[in-house]
């Protein structure tokens, strides 16, 4: 394999994005992907006023908006994941995300403010029209937030672009969500570390992967401690409006594509160990590494041969997909 390498780290999609590409056209491929990252952010970010998502949100309850094929694709996939998990994952969670406002607020929202927003959460109210390539929300005040799937979708698009340049070895890390293309140039698998949810610089282990994605959802990524000393993390349960309390503090999913890994890591985190494993059975080829509130580690059987714990960490094998 040609080991010409191109690397870069950029800020985008609200986080740090790191790329590493190997191959004869590595530089060209990397430039193309960096341009694609900007384009996708301009379509999918609710913080970009003229993005497809922002236009849909502004038109909620009024009309549908014509959108790009990329936006239509990610919305369609999001609906499928919501159906599979009975709404434990729901991209119409936007009003609740705005209410909690993790970037600026350190207070638990008042129940009087939260209660009226709960009926606005419901993926069934997202209307997609494939003929018109449009999307709309039925109720005024509804809004979309792609925080649980958008970065994974972008990673998959990046891998496709790398392939189009003849690249067969690359990786991308978007805020801790990793997607890899093929193996490393020396033909060994990529090793992706999984952070210890209670030790800032520590790992619970690493998983060896070849052409897969590894995405983690955890209560340590964005959170604040409330006045009662309780940790309030950013992964909300669409059913309650509060941070999920499922007994898990970290959920890592390894899957063939990053869109699935991204959505499923959120779903499993909200669902908890037993229900999460039950959901995972509907996604053949997807495995998980789960950590509960006692910092006990559980690994699905299909990952037993590829996941290696760090010293001092023990893992129990459970059956998933």
C-alpha positions as a Markdown table, in Angstrom:
| # | Residue | x | y | z |
|---|---|---|---|---|
| 1 | Unk | 0.0 | 0.0 | 0.0 |
| 2 | Unk | 1.1 | 3.5 | -0.7 |
| 3 | Unk | 1.8 | 5.1 | 2.7 |
| 4 | Unk | 1.7 | 8.7 | 1.6 |
| 5 | Unk | -0.2 | 10.3 | 4.5 |
| 6 | Unk | -2.3 | 13.4 | 4.9 |
| 7 | Unk | -3.5 | 14.5 | 8.3 |
| 8 | Unk | -5.4 | 17.5 | 9.7 |
| 9 | Unk | -7.4 | 18.6 | 12.7 |
| 10 | Unk | -10.1 | 21.2 | 12.3 |
| 11 | Unk | -13.0 | 22.6 | 14.3 |
| 12 | Unk | -16.4 | 21.9 | 12.9 |
| 13 | Unk | -19.8 | 20.6 | 13.7 |
| 14 | Unk | -19.4 | 22.0 | 17.2 |
| 15 | Unk | -16.3 | 19.9 | 18.0 |
| 16 | Unk | -12.8 | 18.9 | 16.9 |
| 17 | Unk | -12.5 | 16.8 | 13.8 |
| 18 | Unk | -9.3 | 14.8 | 13.1 |
| 19 | Unk | -8.5 | 13.1 | 9.8 |
| 20 | Unk | -5.7 | 10.7 | 8.8 |
| 21 | Unk | -5.6 | 9.4 | 5.2 |
| 22 | Unk | -3.2 | 7.1 | 3.5 |
| 23 | Unk | -2.8 | 6.7 | -0.3 |
| 24 | Unk | -1.5 | 8.2 | -3.5 |
| 25 | Unk | -4.3 | 10.8 | -3.5 |
| 26 | Unk | -4.4 | 11.4 | 0.2 |
| 27 | Unk | -4.0 | 15.2 | 0.0 |
| 28 | Unk | -6.8 | 15.5 | -2.6 |
| 29 | Unk | -9.1 | 13.2 | -0.7 |
| 30 | Unk | -8.5 | 15.1 | 2.5 |
| 31 | Unk | -9.3 | 18.5 | 0.9 |
| 32 | Unk | -12.5 | 17.1 | -0.6 |
| 33 | Unk | -13.6 | 15.8 | 2.8 |
| 34 | Unk | -12.8 | 19.0 | 4.6 |
| 35 | Unk | -15.0 | 20.8 | 2.0 |
| 36 | Unk | -17.7 | 18.3 | 2.5 |
| 37 | Unk | -17.6 | 18.8 | 6.3 |
| 38 | Unk | -18.3 | 22.5 | 5.8 |
| 39 | Unk | -21.1 | 21.7 | 3.3 |
| 40 | Unk | -22.8 | 19.2 | 5.7 |
| 41 | Unk | -22.6 | 21.6 | 8.6 |
| 42 | Unk | -24.3 | 24.3 | 6.5 |
| 43 | Unk | -27.1 | 21.9 | 5.8 |
| 44 | Unk | -27.6 | 20.0 | 9.1 |
| 45 | Unk | -26.6 | 22.4 | 11.9 |
| 46 | Unk | -29.5 | 24.0 | 13.8 |
| 47 | Unk | -27.0 | 26.8 | 14.7 |
| 48 | Unk | -26.7 | 27.9 | 11.0 |
| 49 | Unk | -29.6 | 30.2 | 10.4 |
| 50 | Unk | -30.1 | 29.2 | 6.7 |
| 51 | Unk | -29.4 | 25.4 | 7.1 |
| 52 | Unk | -32.1 | 22.9 | 6.0 |
| 53 | Unk | -32.7 | 22.1 | 9.7 |
| 54 | Unk | -33.1 | 25.7 | 10.8 |
| 55 | Unk | -35.6 | 26.3 | 7.9 |
| 56 | Unk | -37.6 | 23.3 | 8.9 |
| 57 | Unk | -37.6 | 24.4 | 12.5 |
| 58 | Unk | -38.8 | 27.9 | 11.6 |
| 59 | Unk | -41.6 | 26.6 | 9.5 |
| 60 | Unk | -42.9 | 24.1 | 12.1 |
| 61 | Unk | -46.7 | 24.0 | 12.0 |
| 62 | Unk | -46.8 | 26.1 | 8.9 |
| 63 | Unk | -45.3 | 24.4 | 5.9 |
| 64 | Unk | -42.7 | 21.9 | 4.6 |
| 65 | Unk | -39.4 | 23.0 | 3.2 |
| 66 | Unk | -37.5 | 21.7 | 0.2 |
| 67 | Unk | -34.2 | 20.2 | 1.4 |
| 68 | Unk | -31.0 | 18.7 | 0.0 |
| 69 | Unk | -30.8 | 14.9 | -0.7 |
| 70 | Unk | -28.3 | 14.6 | 2.2 |
| 71 | Unk | -30.7 | 16.2 | 4.7 |
| 72 | Unk | -33.5 | 14.0 | 3.4 |
| 73 | Unk | -31.4 | 10.9 | 3.8 |
| 74 | Unk | -30.3 | 11.6 | 7.4 |
| 75 | Unk | -33.9 | 12.5 | 8.4 |
| 76 | Unk | -35.2 | 9.3 | 6.9 |
| 77 | Unk | -32.6 | 7.2 | 8.7 |
| 78 | Unk | -33.4 | 9.0 | 12.0 |
| 79 | Unk | -37.1 | 8.1 | 11.7 |
| 80 | Unk | -36.2 | 4.4 | 11.1 |
| 81 | Unk | -34.1 | 4.3 | 14.3 |
| 82 | Unk | -36.9 | 6.0 | 16.2 |
| 83 | Unk | -39.4 | 3.3 | 15.0 |
| 84 | Unk | -37.0 | 0.5 | 16.1 |
| 85 | Unk | -36.7 | 1.8 | 19.6 |
| 86 | Unk | -40.2 | 3.1 | 20.2 |
| 87 | Unk | -39.1 | 6.7 | 20.6 |
| 88 | Unk | -36.1 | 6.3 | 22.9 |
| 89 | Unk | -34.3 | 8.1 | 20.2 |
| 90 | Unk | -36.1 | 11.1 | 18.7 |
| 91 | Unk | -34.7 | 14.0 | 16.7 |
| 92 | Unk | -37.7 | 16.2 | 17.4 |
| 93 | Unk | -36.2 | 16.6 | 20.9 |
| 94 | Unk | -35.0 | 20.1 | 19.9 |
| 95 | Unk | -37.4 | 22.1 | 22.3 |
| 96 | Unk | -36.0 | 20.1 | 25.3 |
| 97 | Unk | -32.4 | 20.6 | 24.2 |
| 98 | Unk | -33.0 | 24.3 | 23.9 |
| 99 | Unk | -34.6 | 24.4 | 27.3 |
| 100 | Unk | -31.7 | 22.7 | 29.1 |
| 101 | Unk | -29.2 | 24.9 | 27.1 |
| 102 | Unk | -26.1 | 23.0 | 28.3 |
| 103 | Unk | -23.7 | 25.5 | 26.7 |
| 104 | Unk | -24.8 | 28.4 | 28.9 |
| 105 | Unk | -27.0 | 27.2 | 31.7 |
| 106 | Unk | -26.2 | 25.3 | 34.9 |
| 107 | Unk | -29.7 | 25.1 | 36.3 |
| 108 | Unk | -32.4 | 22.4 | 36.1 |
| 109 | Unk | -35.3 | 23.8 | 34.1 |
| 110 | Unk | -38.5 | 24.5 | 36.0 |
| 111 | Unk | -41.2 | 21.8 | 35.6 |
| 112 | Unk | -43.7 | 24.5 | 34.5 |
| 113 | Unk | -41.4 | 25.2 | 31.5 |
| 114 | Unk | -40.8 | 21.6 | 30.6 |
| 115 | Unk | -44.3 | 20.2 | 30.8 |
| 116 | Unk | -45.7 | 22.1 | 27.8 |
| 117 | Unk | -42.7 | 21.0 | 25.7 |
| 118 | Unk | -43.1 | 17.2 | 26.1 |
| 119 | Unk | -46.1 | 16.9 | 23.7 |
| 120 | Unk | -43.9 | 18.6 | 21.0 |
| 121 | Unk | -41.5 | 15.6 | 21.0 |
| 122 | Unk | -42.7 | 13.0 | 18.6 |
| 123 | Unk | -40.9 | 11.7 | 15.5 |
| 124 | Unk | -44.3 | 10.8 | 14.0 |
| 125 | Unk | -44.8 | 14.6 | 13.4 |
| 126 | Unk | -41.9 | 14.8 | 11.0 |
| 127 | Unk | -43.4 | 14.7 | 7.5 |
| 128 | Unk | -41.1 | 13.6 | 4.7 |
| 129 | Unk | -42.1 | 13.8 | 1.1 |
| 130 | Unk | -39.7 | 11.9 | -1.2 |
| 131 | Unk | -41.3 | 13.2 | -4.4 |
| 132 | Unk | -41.0 | 16.9 | -3.4 |
| 133 | Unk | -37.8 | 16.1 | -1.4 |
| 134 | Unk | -39.3 | 18.2 | 1.4 |
| 135 | Unk | -39.6 | 17.9 | 5.2 |
| 136 | Unk | -41.9 | 19.6 | 7.7 |
| 137 | Unk | -43.1 | 19.4 | 11.3 |
| 138 | Unk | -46.8 | 19.3 | 12.1 |
| 139 | Unk | -46.8 | 21.3 | 15.3 |
| 140 | Unk | -45.8 | 24.9 | 15.9 |
| 141 | Unk | -42.9 | 25.0 | 18.4 |
| 142 | Unk | -41.5 | 21.7 | 17.3 |
| 143 | Unk | -37.8 | 21.6 | 16.3 |
| 144 | Unk | -35.2 | 19.1 | 15.1 |
| 145 | Unk | -31.8 | 18.4 | 16.7 |
| 146 | Unk | -29.5 | 16.0 | 15.0 |
| 147 | Unk | -27.0 | 15.7 | 17.9 |
| 148 | Unk | -27.5 | 12.0 | 18.1 |
| 149 | Unk | -27.0 | 11.0 | 14.5 |
| 150 | Unk | -25.6 | 13.9 | 12.4 |
| 151 | Unk | -21.9 | 13.4 | 13.2 |
| 152 | Unk | -22.2 | 9.7 | 12.4 |
| 153 | Unk | -23.9 | 10.5 | 9.1 |
| 154 | Unk | -21.1 | 12.9 | 8.2 |
| 155 | Unk | -18.5 | 10.3 | 9.0 |
| 156 | Unk | -20.1 | 7.8 | 6.6 |
| 157 | Unk | -20.2 | 10.5 | 3.9 |
| 158 | Unk | -16.5 | 11.1 | 4.5 |
| 159 | Unk | -15.6 | 7.4 | 4.2 |
| 160 | Unk | -17.5 | 7.3 | 0.8 |
| 161 | Unk | -15.5 | 10.3 | -0.4 |
| 162 | Unk | -12.2 | 8.7 | 0.6 |
| 163 | Unk | -13.2 | 5.6 | -1.3 |
| 164 | Unk | -14.0 | 7.7 | -4.4 |
| 165 | Unk | -10.4 | 8.8 | -4.4 |
| 166 | Unk | -9.2 | 5.2 | -4.3 |
| 167 | Unk | -8.3 | 5.4 | -0.6 |
| 168 | Unk | -8.4 | 2.2 | 1.3 |
| 169 | Unk | -6.9 | 3.2 | 4.7 |
| 170 | Unk | -8.2 | 6.2 | 6.6 |
| 171 | Unk | -9.8 | 7.3 | 9.9 |
| 172 | Unk | -11.9 | 10.2 | 11.0 |
| 173 | Unk | -12.6 | 11.2 | 14.6 |
| 174 | Unk | -15.5 | 13.7 | 15.1 |
| 175 | Unk | -15.6 | 14.6 | 18.8 |
| 176 | Unk | -14.7 | 11.1 | 19.9 |
| 177 | Unk | -16.8 | 9.2 | 17.4 |
| 178 | Unk | -14.4 | 7.3 | 15.2 |
| 179 | Unk | -14.9 | 5.8 | 11.7 |
| 180 | Unk | -12.2 | 3.9 | 9.9 |
| 181 | Unk | -11.7 | 2.8 | 6.4 |
| 182 | Unk | -10.0 | -0.6 | 5.9 |
| 183 | Unk | -6.9 | -1.3 | 8.0 |
| 184 | Unk | -3.8 | 0.7 | 8.9 |
| 185 | Unk | -1.1 | 0.8 | 6.2 |
| 186 | Unk | 0.8 | -2.0 | 7.9 |
| 187 | Unk | -2.4 | -4.2 | 7.4 |
| 188 | Unk | -3.1 | -4.4 | 11.2 |
| 189 | Unk | -6.5 | -3.3 | 12.5 |
| 190 | Unk | -7.1 | 0.2 | 13.9 |
| 191 | Unk | -7.1 | 0.3 | 17.7 |
| 192 | Unk | -9.8 | 2.7 | 19.1 |
| 193 | Unk | -9.6 | 3.5 | 22.8 |
| 194 | Unk | -12.8 | 3.7 | 24.9 |
| 195 | Unk | -12.6 | 6.4 | 27.6 |
| 196 | Unk | -13.1 | 5.5 | 31.3 |
| 197 | Unk | -16.3 | 7.4 | 32.2 |
| 198 | Unk | -14.9 | 8.3 | 35.7 |
| 199 | Unk | -11.2 | 8.9 | 34.9 |
| 200 | Unk | -10.6 | 11.8 | 32.7 |
| 201 | Unk | -7.4 | 10.6 | 31.1 |
| 202 | Unk | -8.1 | 6.9 | 31.6 |
| 203 | Unk | -9.4 | 4.1 | 29.3 |
| 204 | Unk | -11.5 | 1.1 | 30.1 |
| 205 | Unk | -10.0 | -0.6 | 27.0 |
| 206 | Unk | -9.6 | -0.5 | 23.3 |
| 207 | Unk | -11.3 | -2.3 | 20.4 |
| 208 | Unk | -9.6 | -3.5 | 17.3 |
| 209 | Unk | -11.6 | -2.6 | 14.1 |
| 210 | Unk | -11.3 | -3.0 | 10.4 |
| 211 | Unk | -13.7 | -0.8 | 8.3 |
| 212 | Unk | -16.1 | 0.0 | 11.1 |
| 213 | Unk | -17.2 | 2.8 | 13.3 |
| 214 | Unk | -16.9 | 3.2 | 17.1 |
| 215 | Unk | -19.1 | 5.8 | 18.9 |
| 216 | Unk | -19.6 | 6.4 | 22.6 |
| 217 | Unk | -22.4 | 8.2 | 24.4 |
| 218 | Unk | -21.6 | 9.0 | 28.1 |
| 219 | Unk | -22.7 | 11.1 | 31.0 |
| 220 | Unk | -19.2 | 12.6 | 31.2 |
| 221 | Unk | -19.1 | 14.4 | 27.9 |
| 222 | Unk | -21.3 | 17.4 | 28.7 |
| 223 | Unk | -22.8 | 17.9 | 32.1 |
| 224 | Unk | -23.2 | 20.1 | 35.1 |
| 225 | Unk | -23.6 | 19.3 | 38.8 |
| 226 | Unk | -26.9 | 20.8 | 40.1 |
| 227 | Unk | -27.5 | 22.4 | 43.5 |
| 228 | Unk | -28.3 | 19.0 | 45.1 |
| 229 | Unk | -25.0 | 17.6 | 43.9 |
| 230 | Unk | -26.6 | 15.5 | 41.1 |
| 231 | Unk | -24.8 | 15.1 | 37.7 |
| 232 | Unk | -27.1 | 16.4 | 34.9 |
| 233 | Unk | -25.7 | 15.2 | 31.6 |
| 234 | Unk | -26.8 | 16.2 | 28.1 |
| 235 | Unk | -28.4 | 12.9 | 26.9 |
| 236 | Unk | -32.1 | 13.6 | 27.4 |
| 237 | Unk | -34.7 | 10.9 | 27.7 |
| 238 | Unk | -37.4 | 12.0 | 25.1 |
| 239 | Unk | -40.1 | 10.5 | 27.3 |
| 240 | Unk | -39.4 | 12.5 | 30.5 |
| 241 | Unk | -37.4 | 15.6 | 29.3 |
| 242 | Unk | -34.7 | 14.8 | 31.9 |
| 243 | Unk | -31.2 | 13.4 | 31.5 |
| 244 | Unk | -31.5 | 9.6 | 31.0 |
| 245 | Unk | -31.2 | 7.5 | 34.1 |
| 246 | Unk | -31.0 | 3.9 | 32.8 |
| 247 | Unk | -28.3 | 2.6 | 35.0 |
| 248 | Unk | -25.6 | 3.1 | 32.3 |
| 249 | Unk | -23.0 | 5.9 | 32.4 |
| 250 | Unk | -21.3 | 4.9 | 29.1 |
| 251 | Unk | -22.5 | 3.1 | 25.9 |
| 252 | Unk | -20.1 | 2.4 | 23.1 |
| 253 | Unk | -21.4 | 0.8 | 19.8 |
| 254 | Unk | -19.2 | -0.8 | 17.1 |
| 255 | Unk | -21.0 | -1.0 | 13.8 |
| 256 | Unk | -20.4 | -1.3 | 10.1 |
| 257 | Unk | -21.4 | 2.3 | 9.6 |
| 258 | Unk | -21.1 | 5.4 | 11.8 |
| 259 | Unk | -24.8 | 6.5 | 11.4 |
| 260 | Unk | -25.9 | 3.3 | 13.1 |
| 261 | Unk | -23.1 | 3.5 | 15.7 |
| 262 | Unk | -24.0 | 7.1 | 16.6 |
| 263 | Unk | -27.8 | 6.5 | 16.9 |
| 264 | Unk | -27.5 | 3.2 | 18.6 |
| 265 | Unk | -25.0 | 4.5 | 21.3 |
| 266 | Unk | -27.6 | 7.1 | 22.2 |
| 267 | Unk | -30.4 | 4.5 | 22.2 |
| 268 | Unk | -28.6 | 2.0 | 24.4 |
| 269 | Unk | -27.6 | 4.8 | 26.8 |
| 270 | Unk | -31.2 | 5.8 | 27.2 |
| 271 | Unk | -32.6 | 2.2 | 27.2 |
| 272 | Unk | -30.2 | 0.7 | 29.8 |
| 273 | Unk | -28.5 | -2.7 | 29.8 |
| 274 | Unk | -31.3 | -5.2 | 29.3 |
| 275 | Unk | -33.6 | -3.3 | 27.0 |
| 276 | Unk | -30.5 | -2.0 | 25.1 |
| 277 | Unk | -29.3 | -5.5 | 24.4 |
| 278 | Unk | -32.8 | -6.4 | 23.3 |
| 279 | Unk | -32.8 | -3.5 | 20.8 |
| 280 | Unk | -29.3 | -4.4 | 19.6 |
| 281 | Unk | -30.5 | -7.8 | 18.5 |
| 282 | Unk | -32.4 | -6.1 | 15.7 |
| 283 | Unk | -29.1 | -4.7 | 14.3 |
| 284 | Unk | -27.0 | -7.7 | 13.2 |
| 285 | Unk | -23.3 | -6.9 | 13.1 |
| 286 | Unk | -23.5 | -4.2 | 15.8 |
| 287 | Unk | -21.7 | -4.8 | 19.1 |
| 288 | Unk | -21.5 | -2.8 | 22.3 |
| 289 | Unk | -19.3 | -2.1 | 25.3 |
| 290 | Unk | -21.5 | -0.8 | 28.2 |
| 291 | Unk | -20.6 | 0.6 | 31.6 |
| 292 | Unk | -23.0 | 0.8 | 34.5 |
| 293 | Unk | -23.2 | 3.1 | 37.5 |
| 294 | Unk | -21.0 | 0.8 | 39.5 |
| 295 | Unk | -18.4 | 1.1 | 36.7 |
| 296 | Unk | -19.0 | -2.6 | 35.7 |
| 297 | Unk | -18.1 | -3.2 | 32.1 |
| 298 | Unk | -20.2 | -5.4 | 29.8 |
| 299 | Unk | -19.1 | -6.5 | 26.3 |
| 300 | Unk | -21.3 | -8.2 | 23.8 |
| 301 | Unk | -20.1 | -11.6 | 22.7 |
| 302 | Unk | -19.3 | -10.6 | 19.1 |
| 303 | Unk | -16.7 | -8.1 | 20.4 |
| 304 | Unk | -15.1 | -10.5 | 22.9 |
| 305 | Unk | -12.2 | -11.2 | 20.5 |
| 306 | Unk | -11.5 | -7.6 | 19.5 |
| 307 | Unk | -12.0 | -5.7 | 22.8 |
| 308 | Unk | -9.0 | -5.6 | 25.2 |
| 309 | Unk | -9.5 | -4.1 | 28.7 |
| 310 | Unk | -6.8 | -2.0 | 30.3 |
| 311 | Unk | -5.1 | -3.2 | 33.4 |
| 312 | Unk | -7.3 | -3.4 | 36.4 |
| 313 | Unk | -10.6 | -3.5 | 34.4 |
| 314 | Unk | -12.6 | -6.7 | 34.1 |
| 315 | Unk | -15.4 | -7.2 | 31.6 |
| 316 | Unk | -18.4 | -9.5 | 31.6 |
| 317 | Unk | -19.6 | -11.0 | 28.3 |
| 318 | Unk | -23.2 | -10.5 | 27.5 |
| 319 | Unk | -25.2 | -11.5 | 24.4 |
| 320 | Unk | -26.4 | -8.8 | 22.1 |
| 321 | Unk | -26.9 | -8.9 | 18.3 |
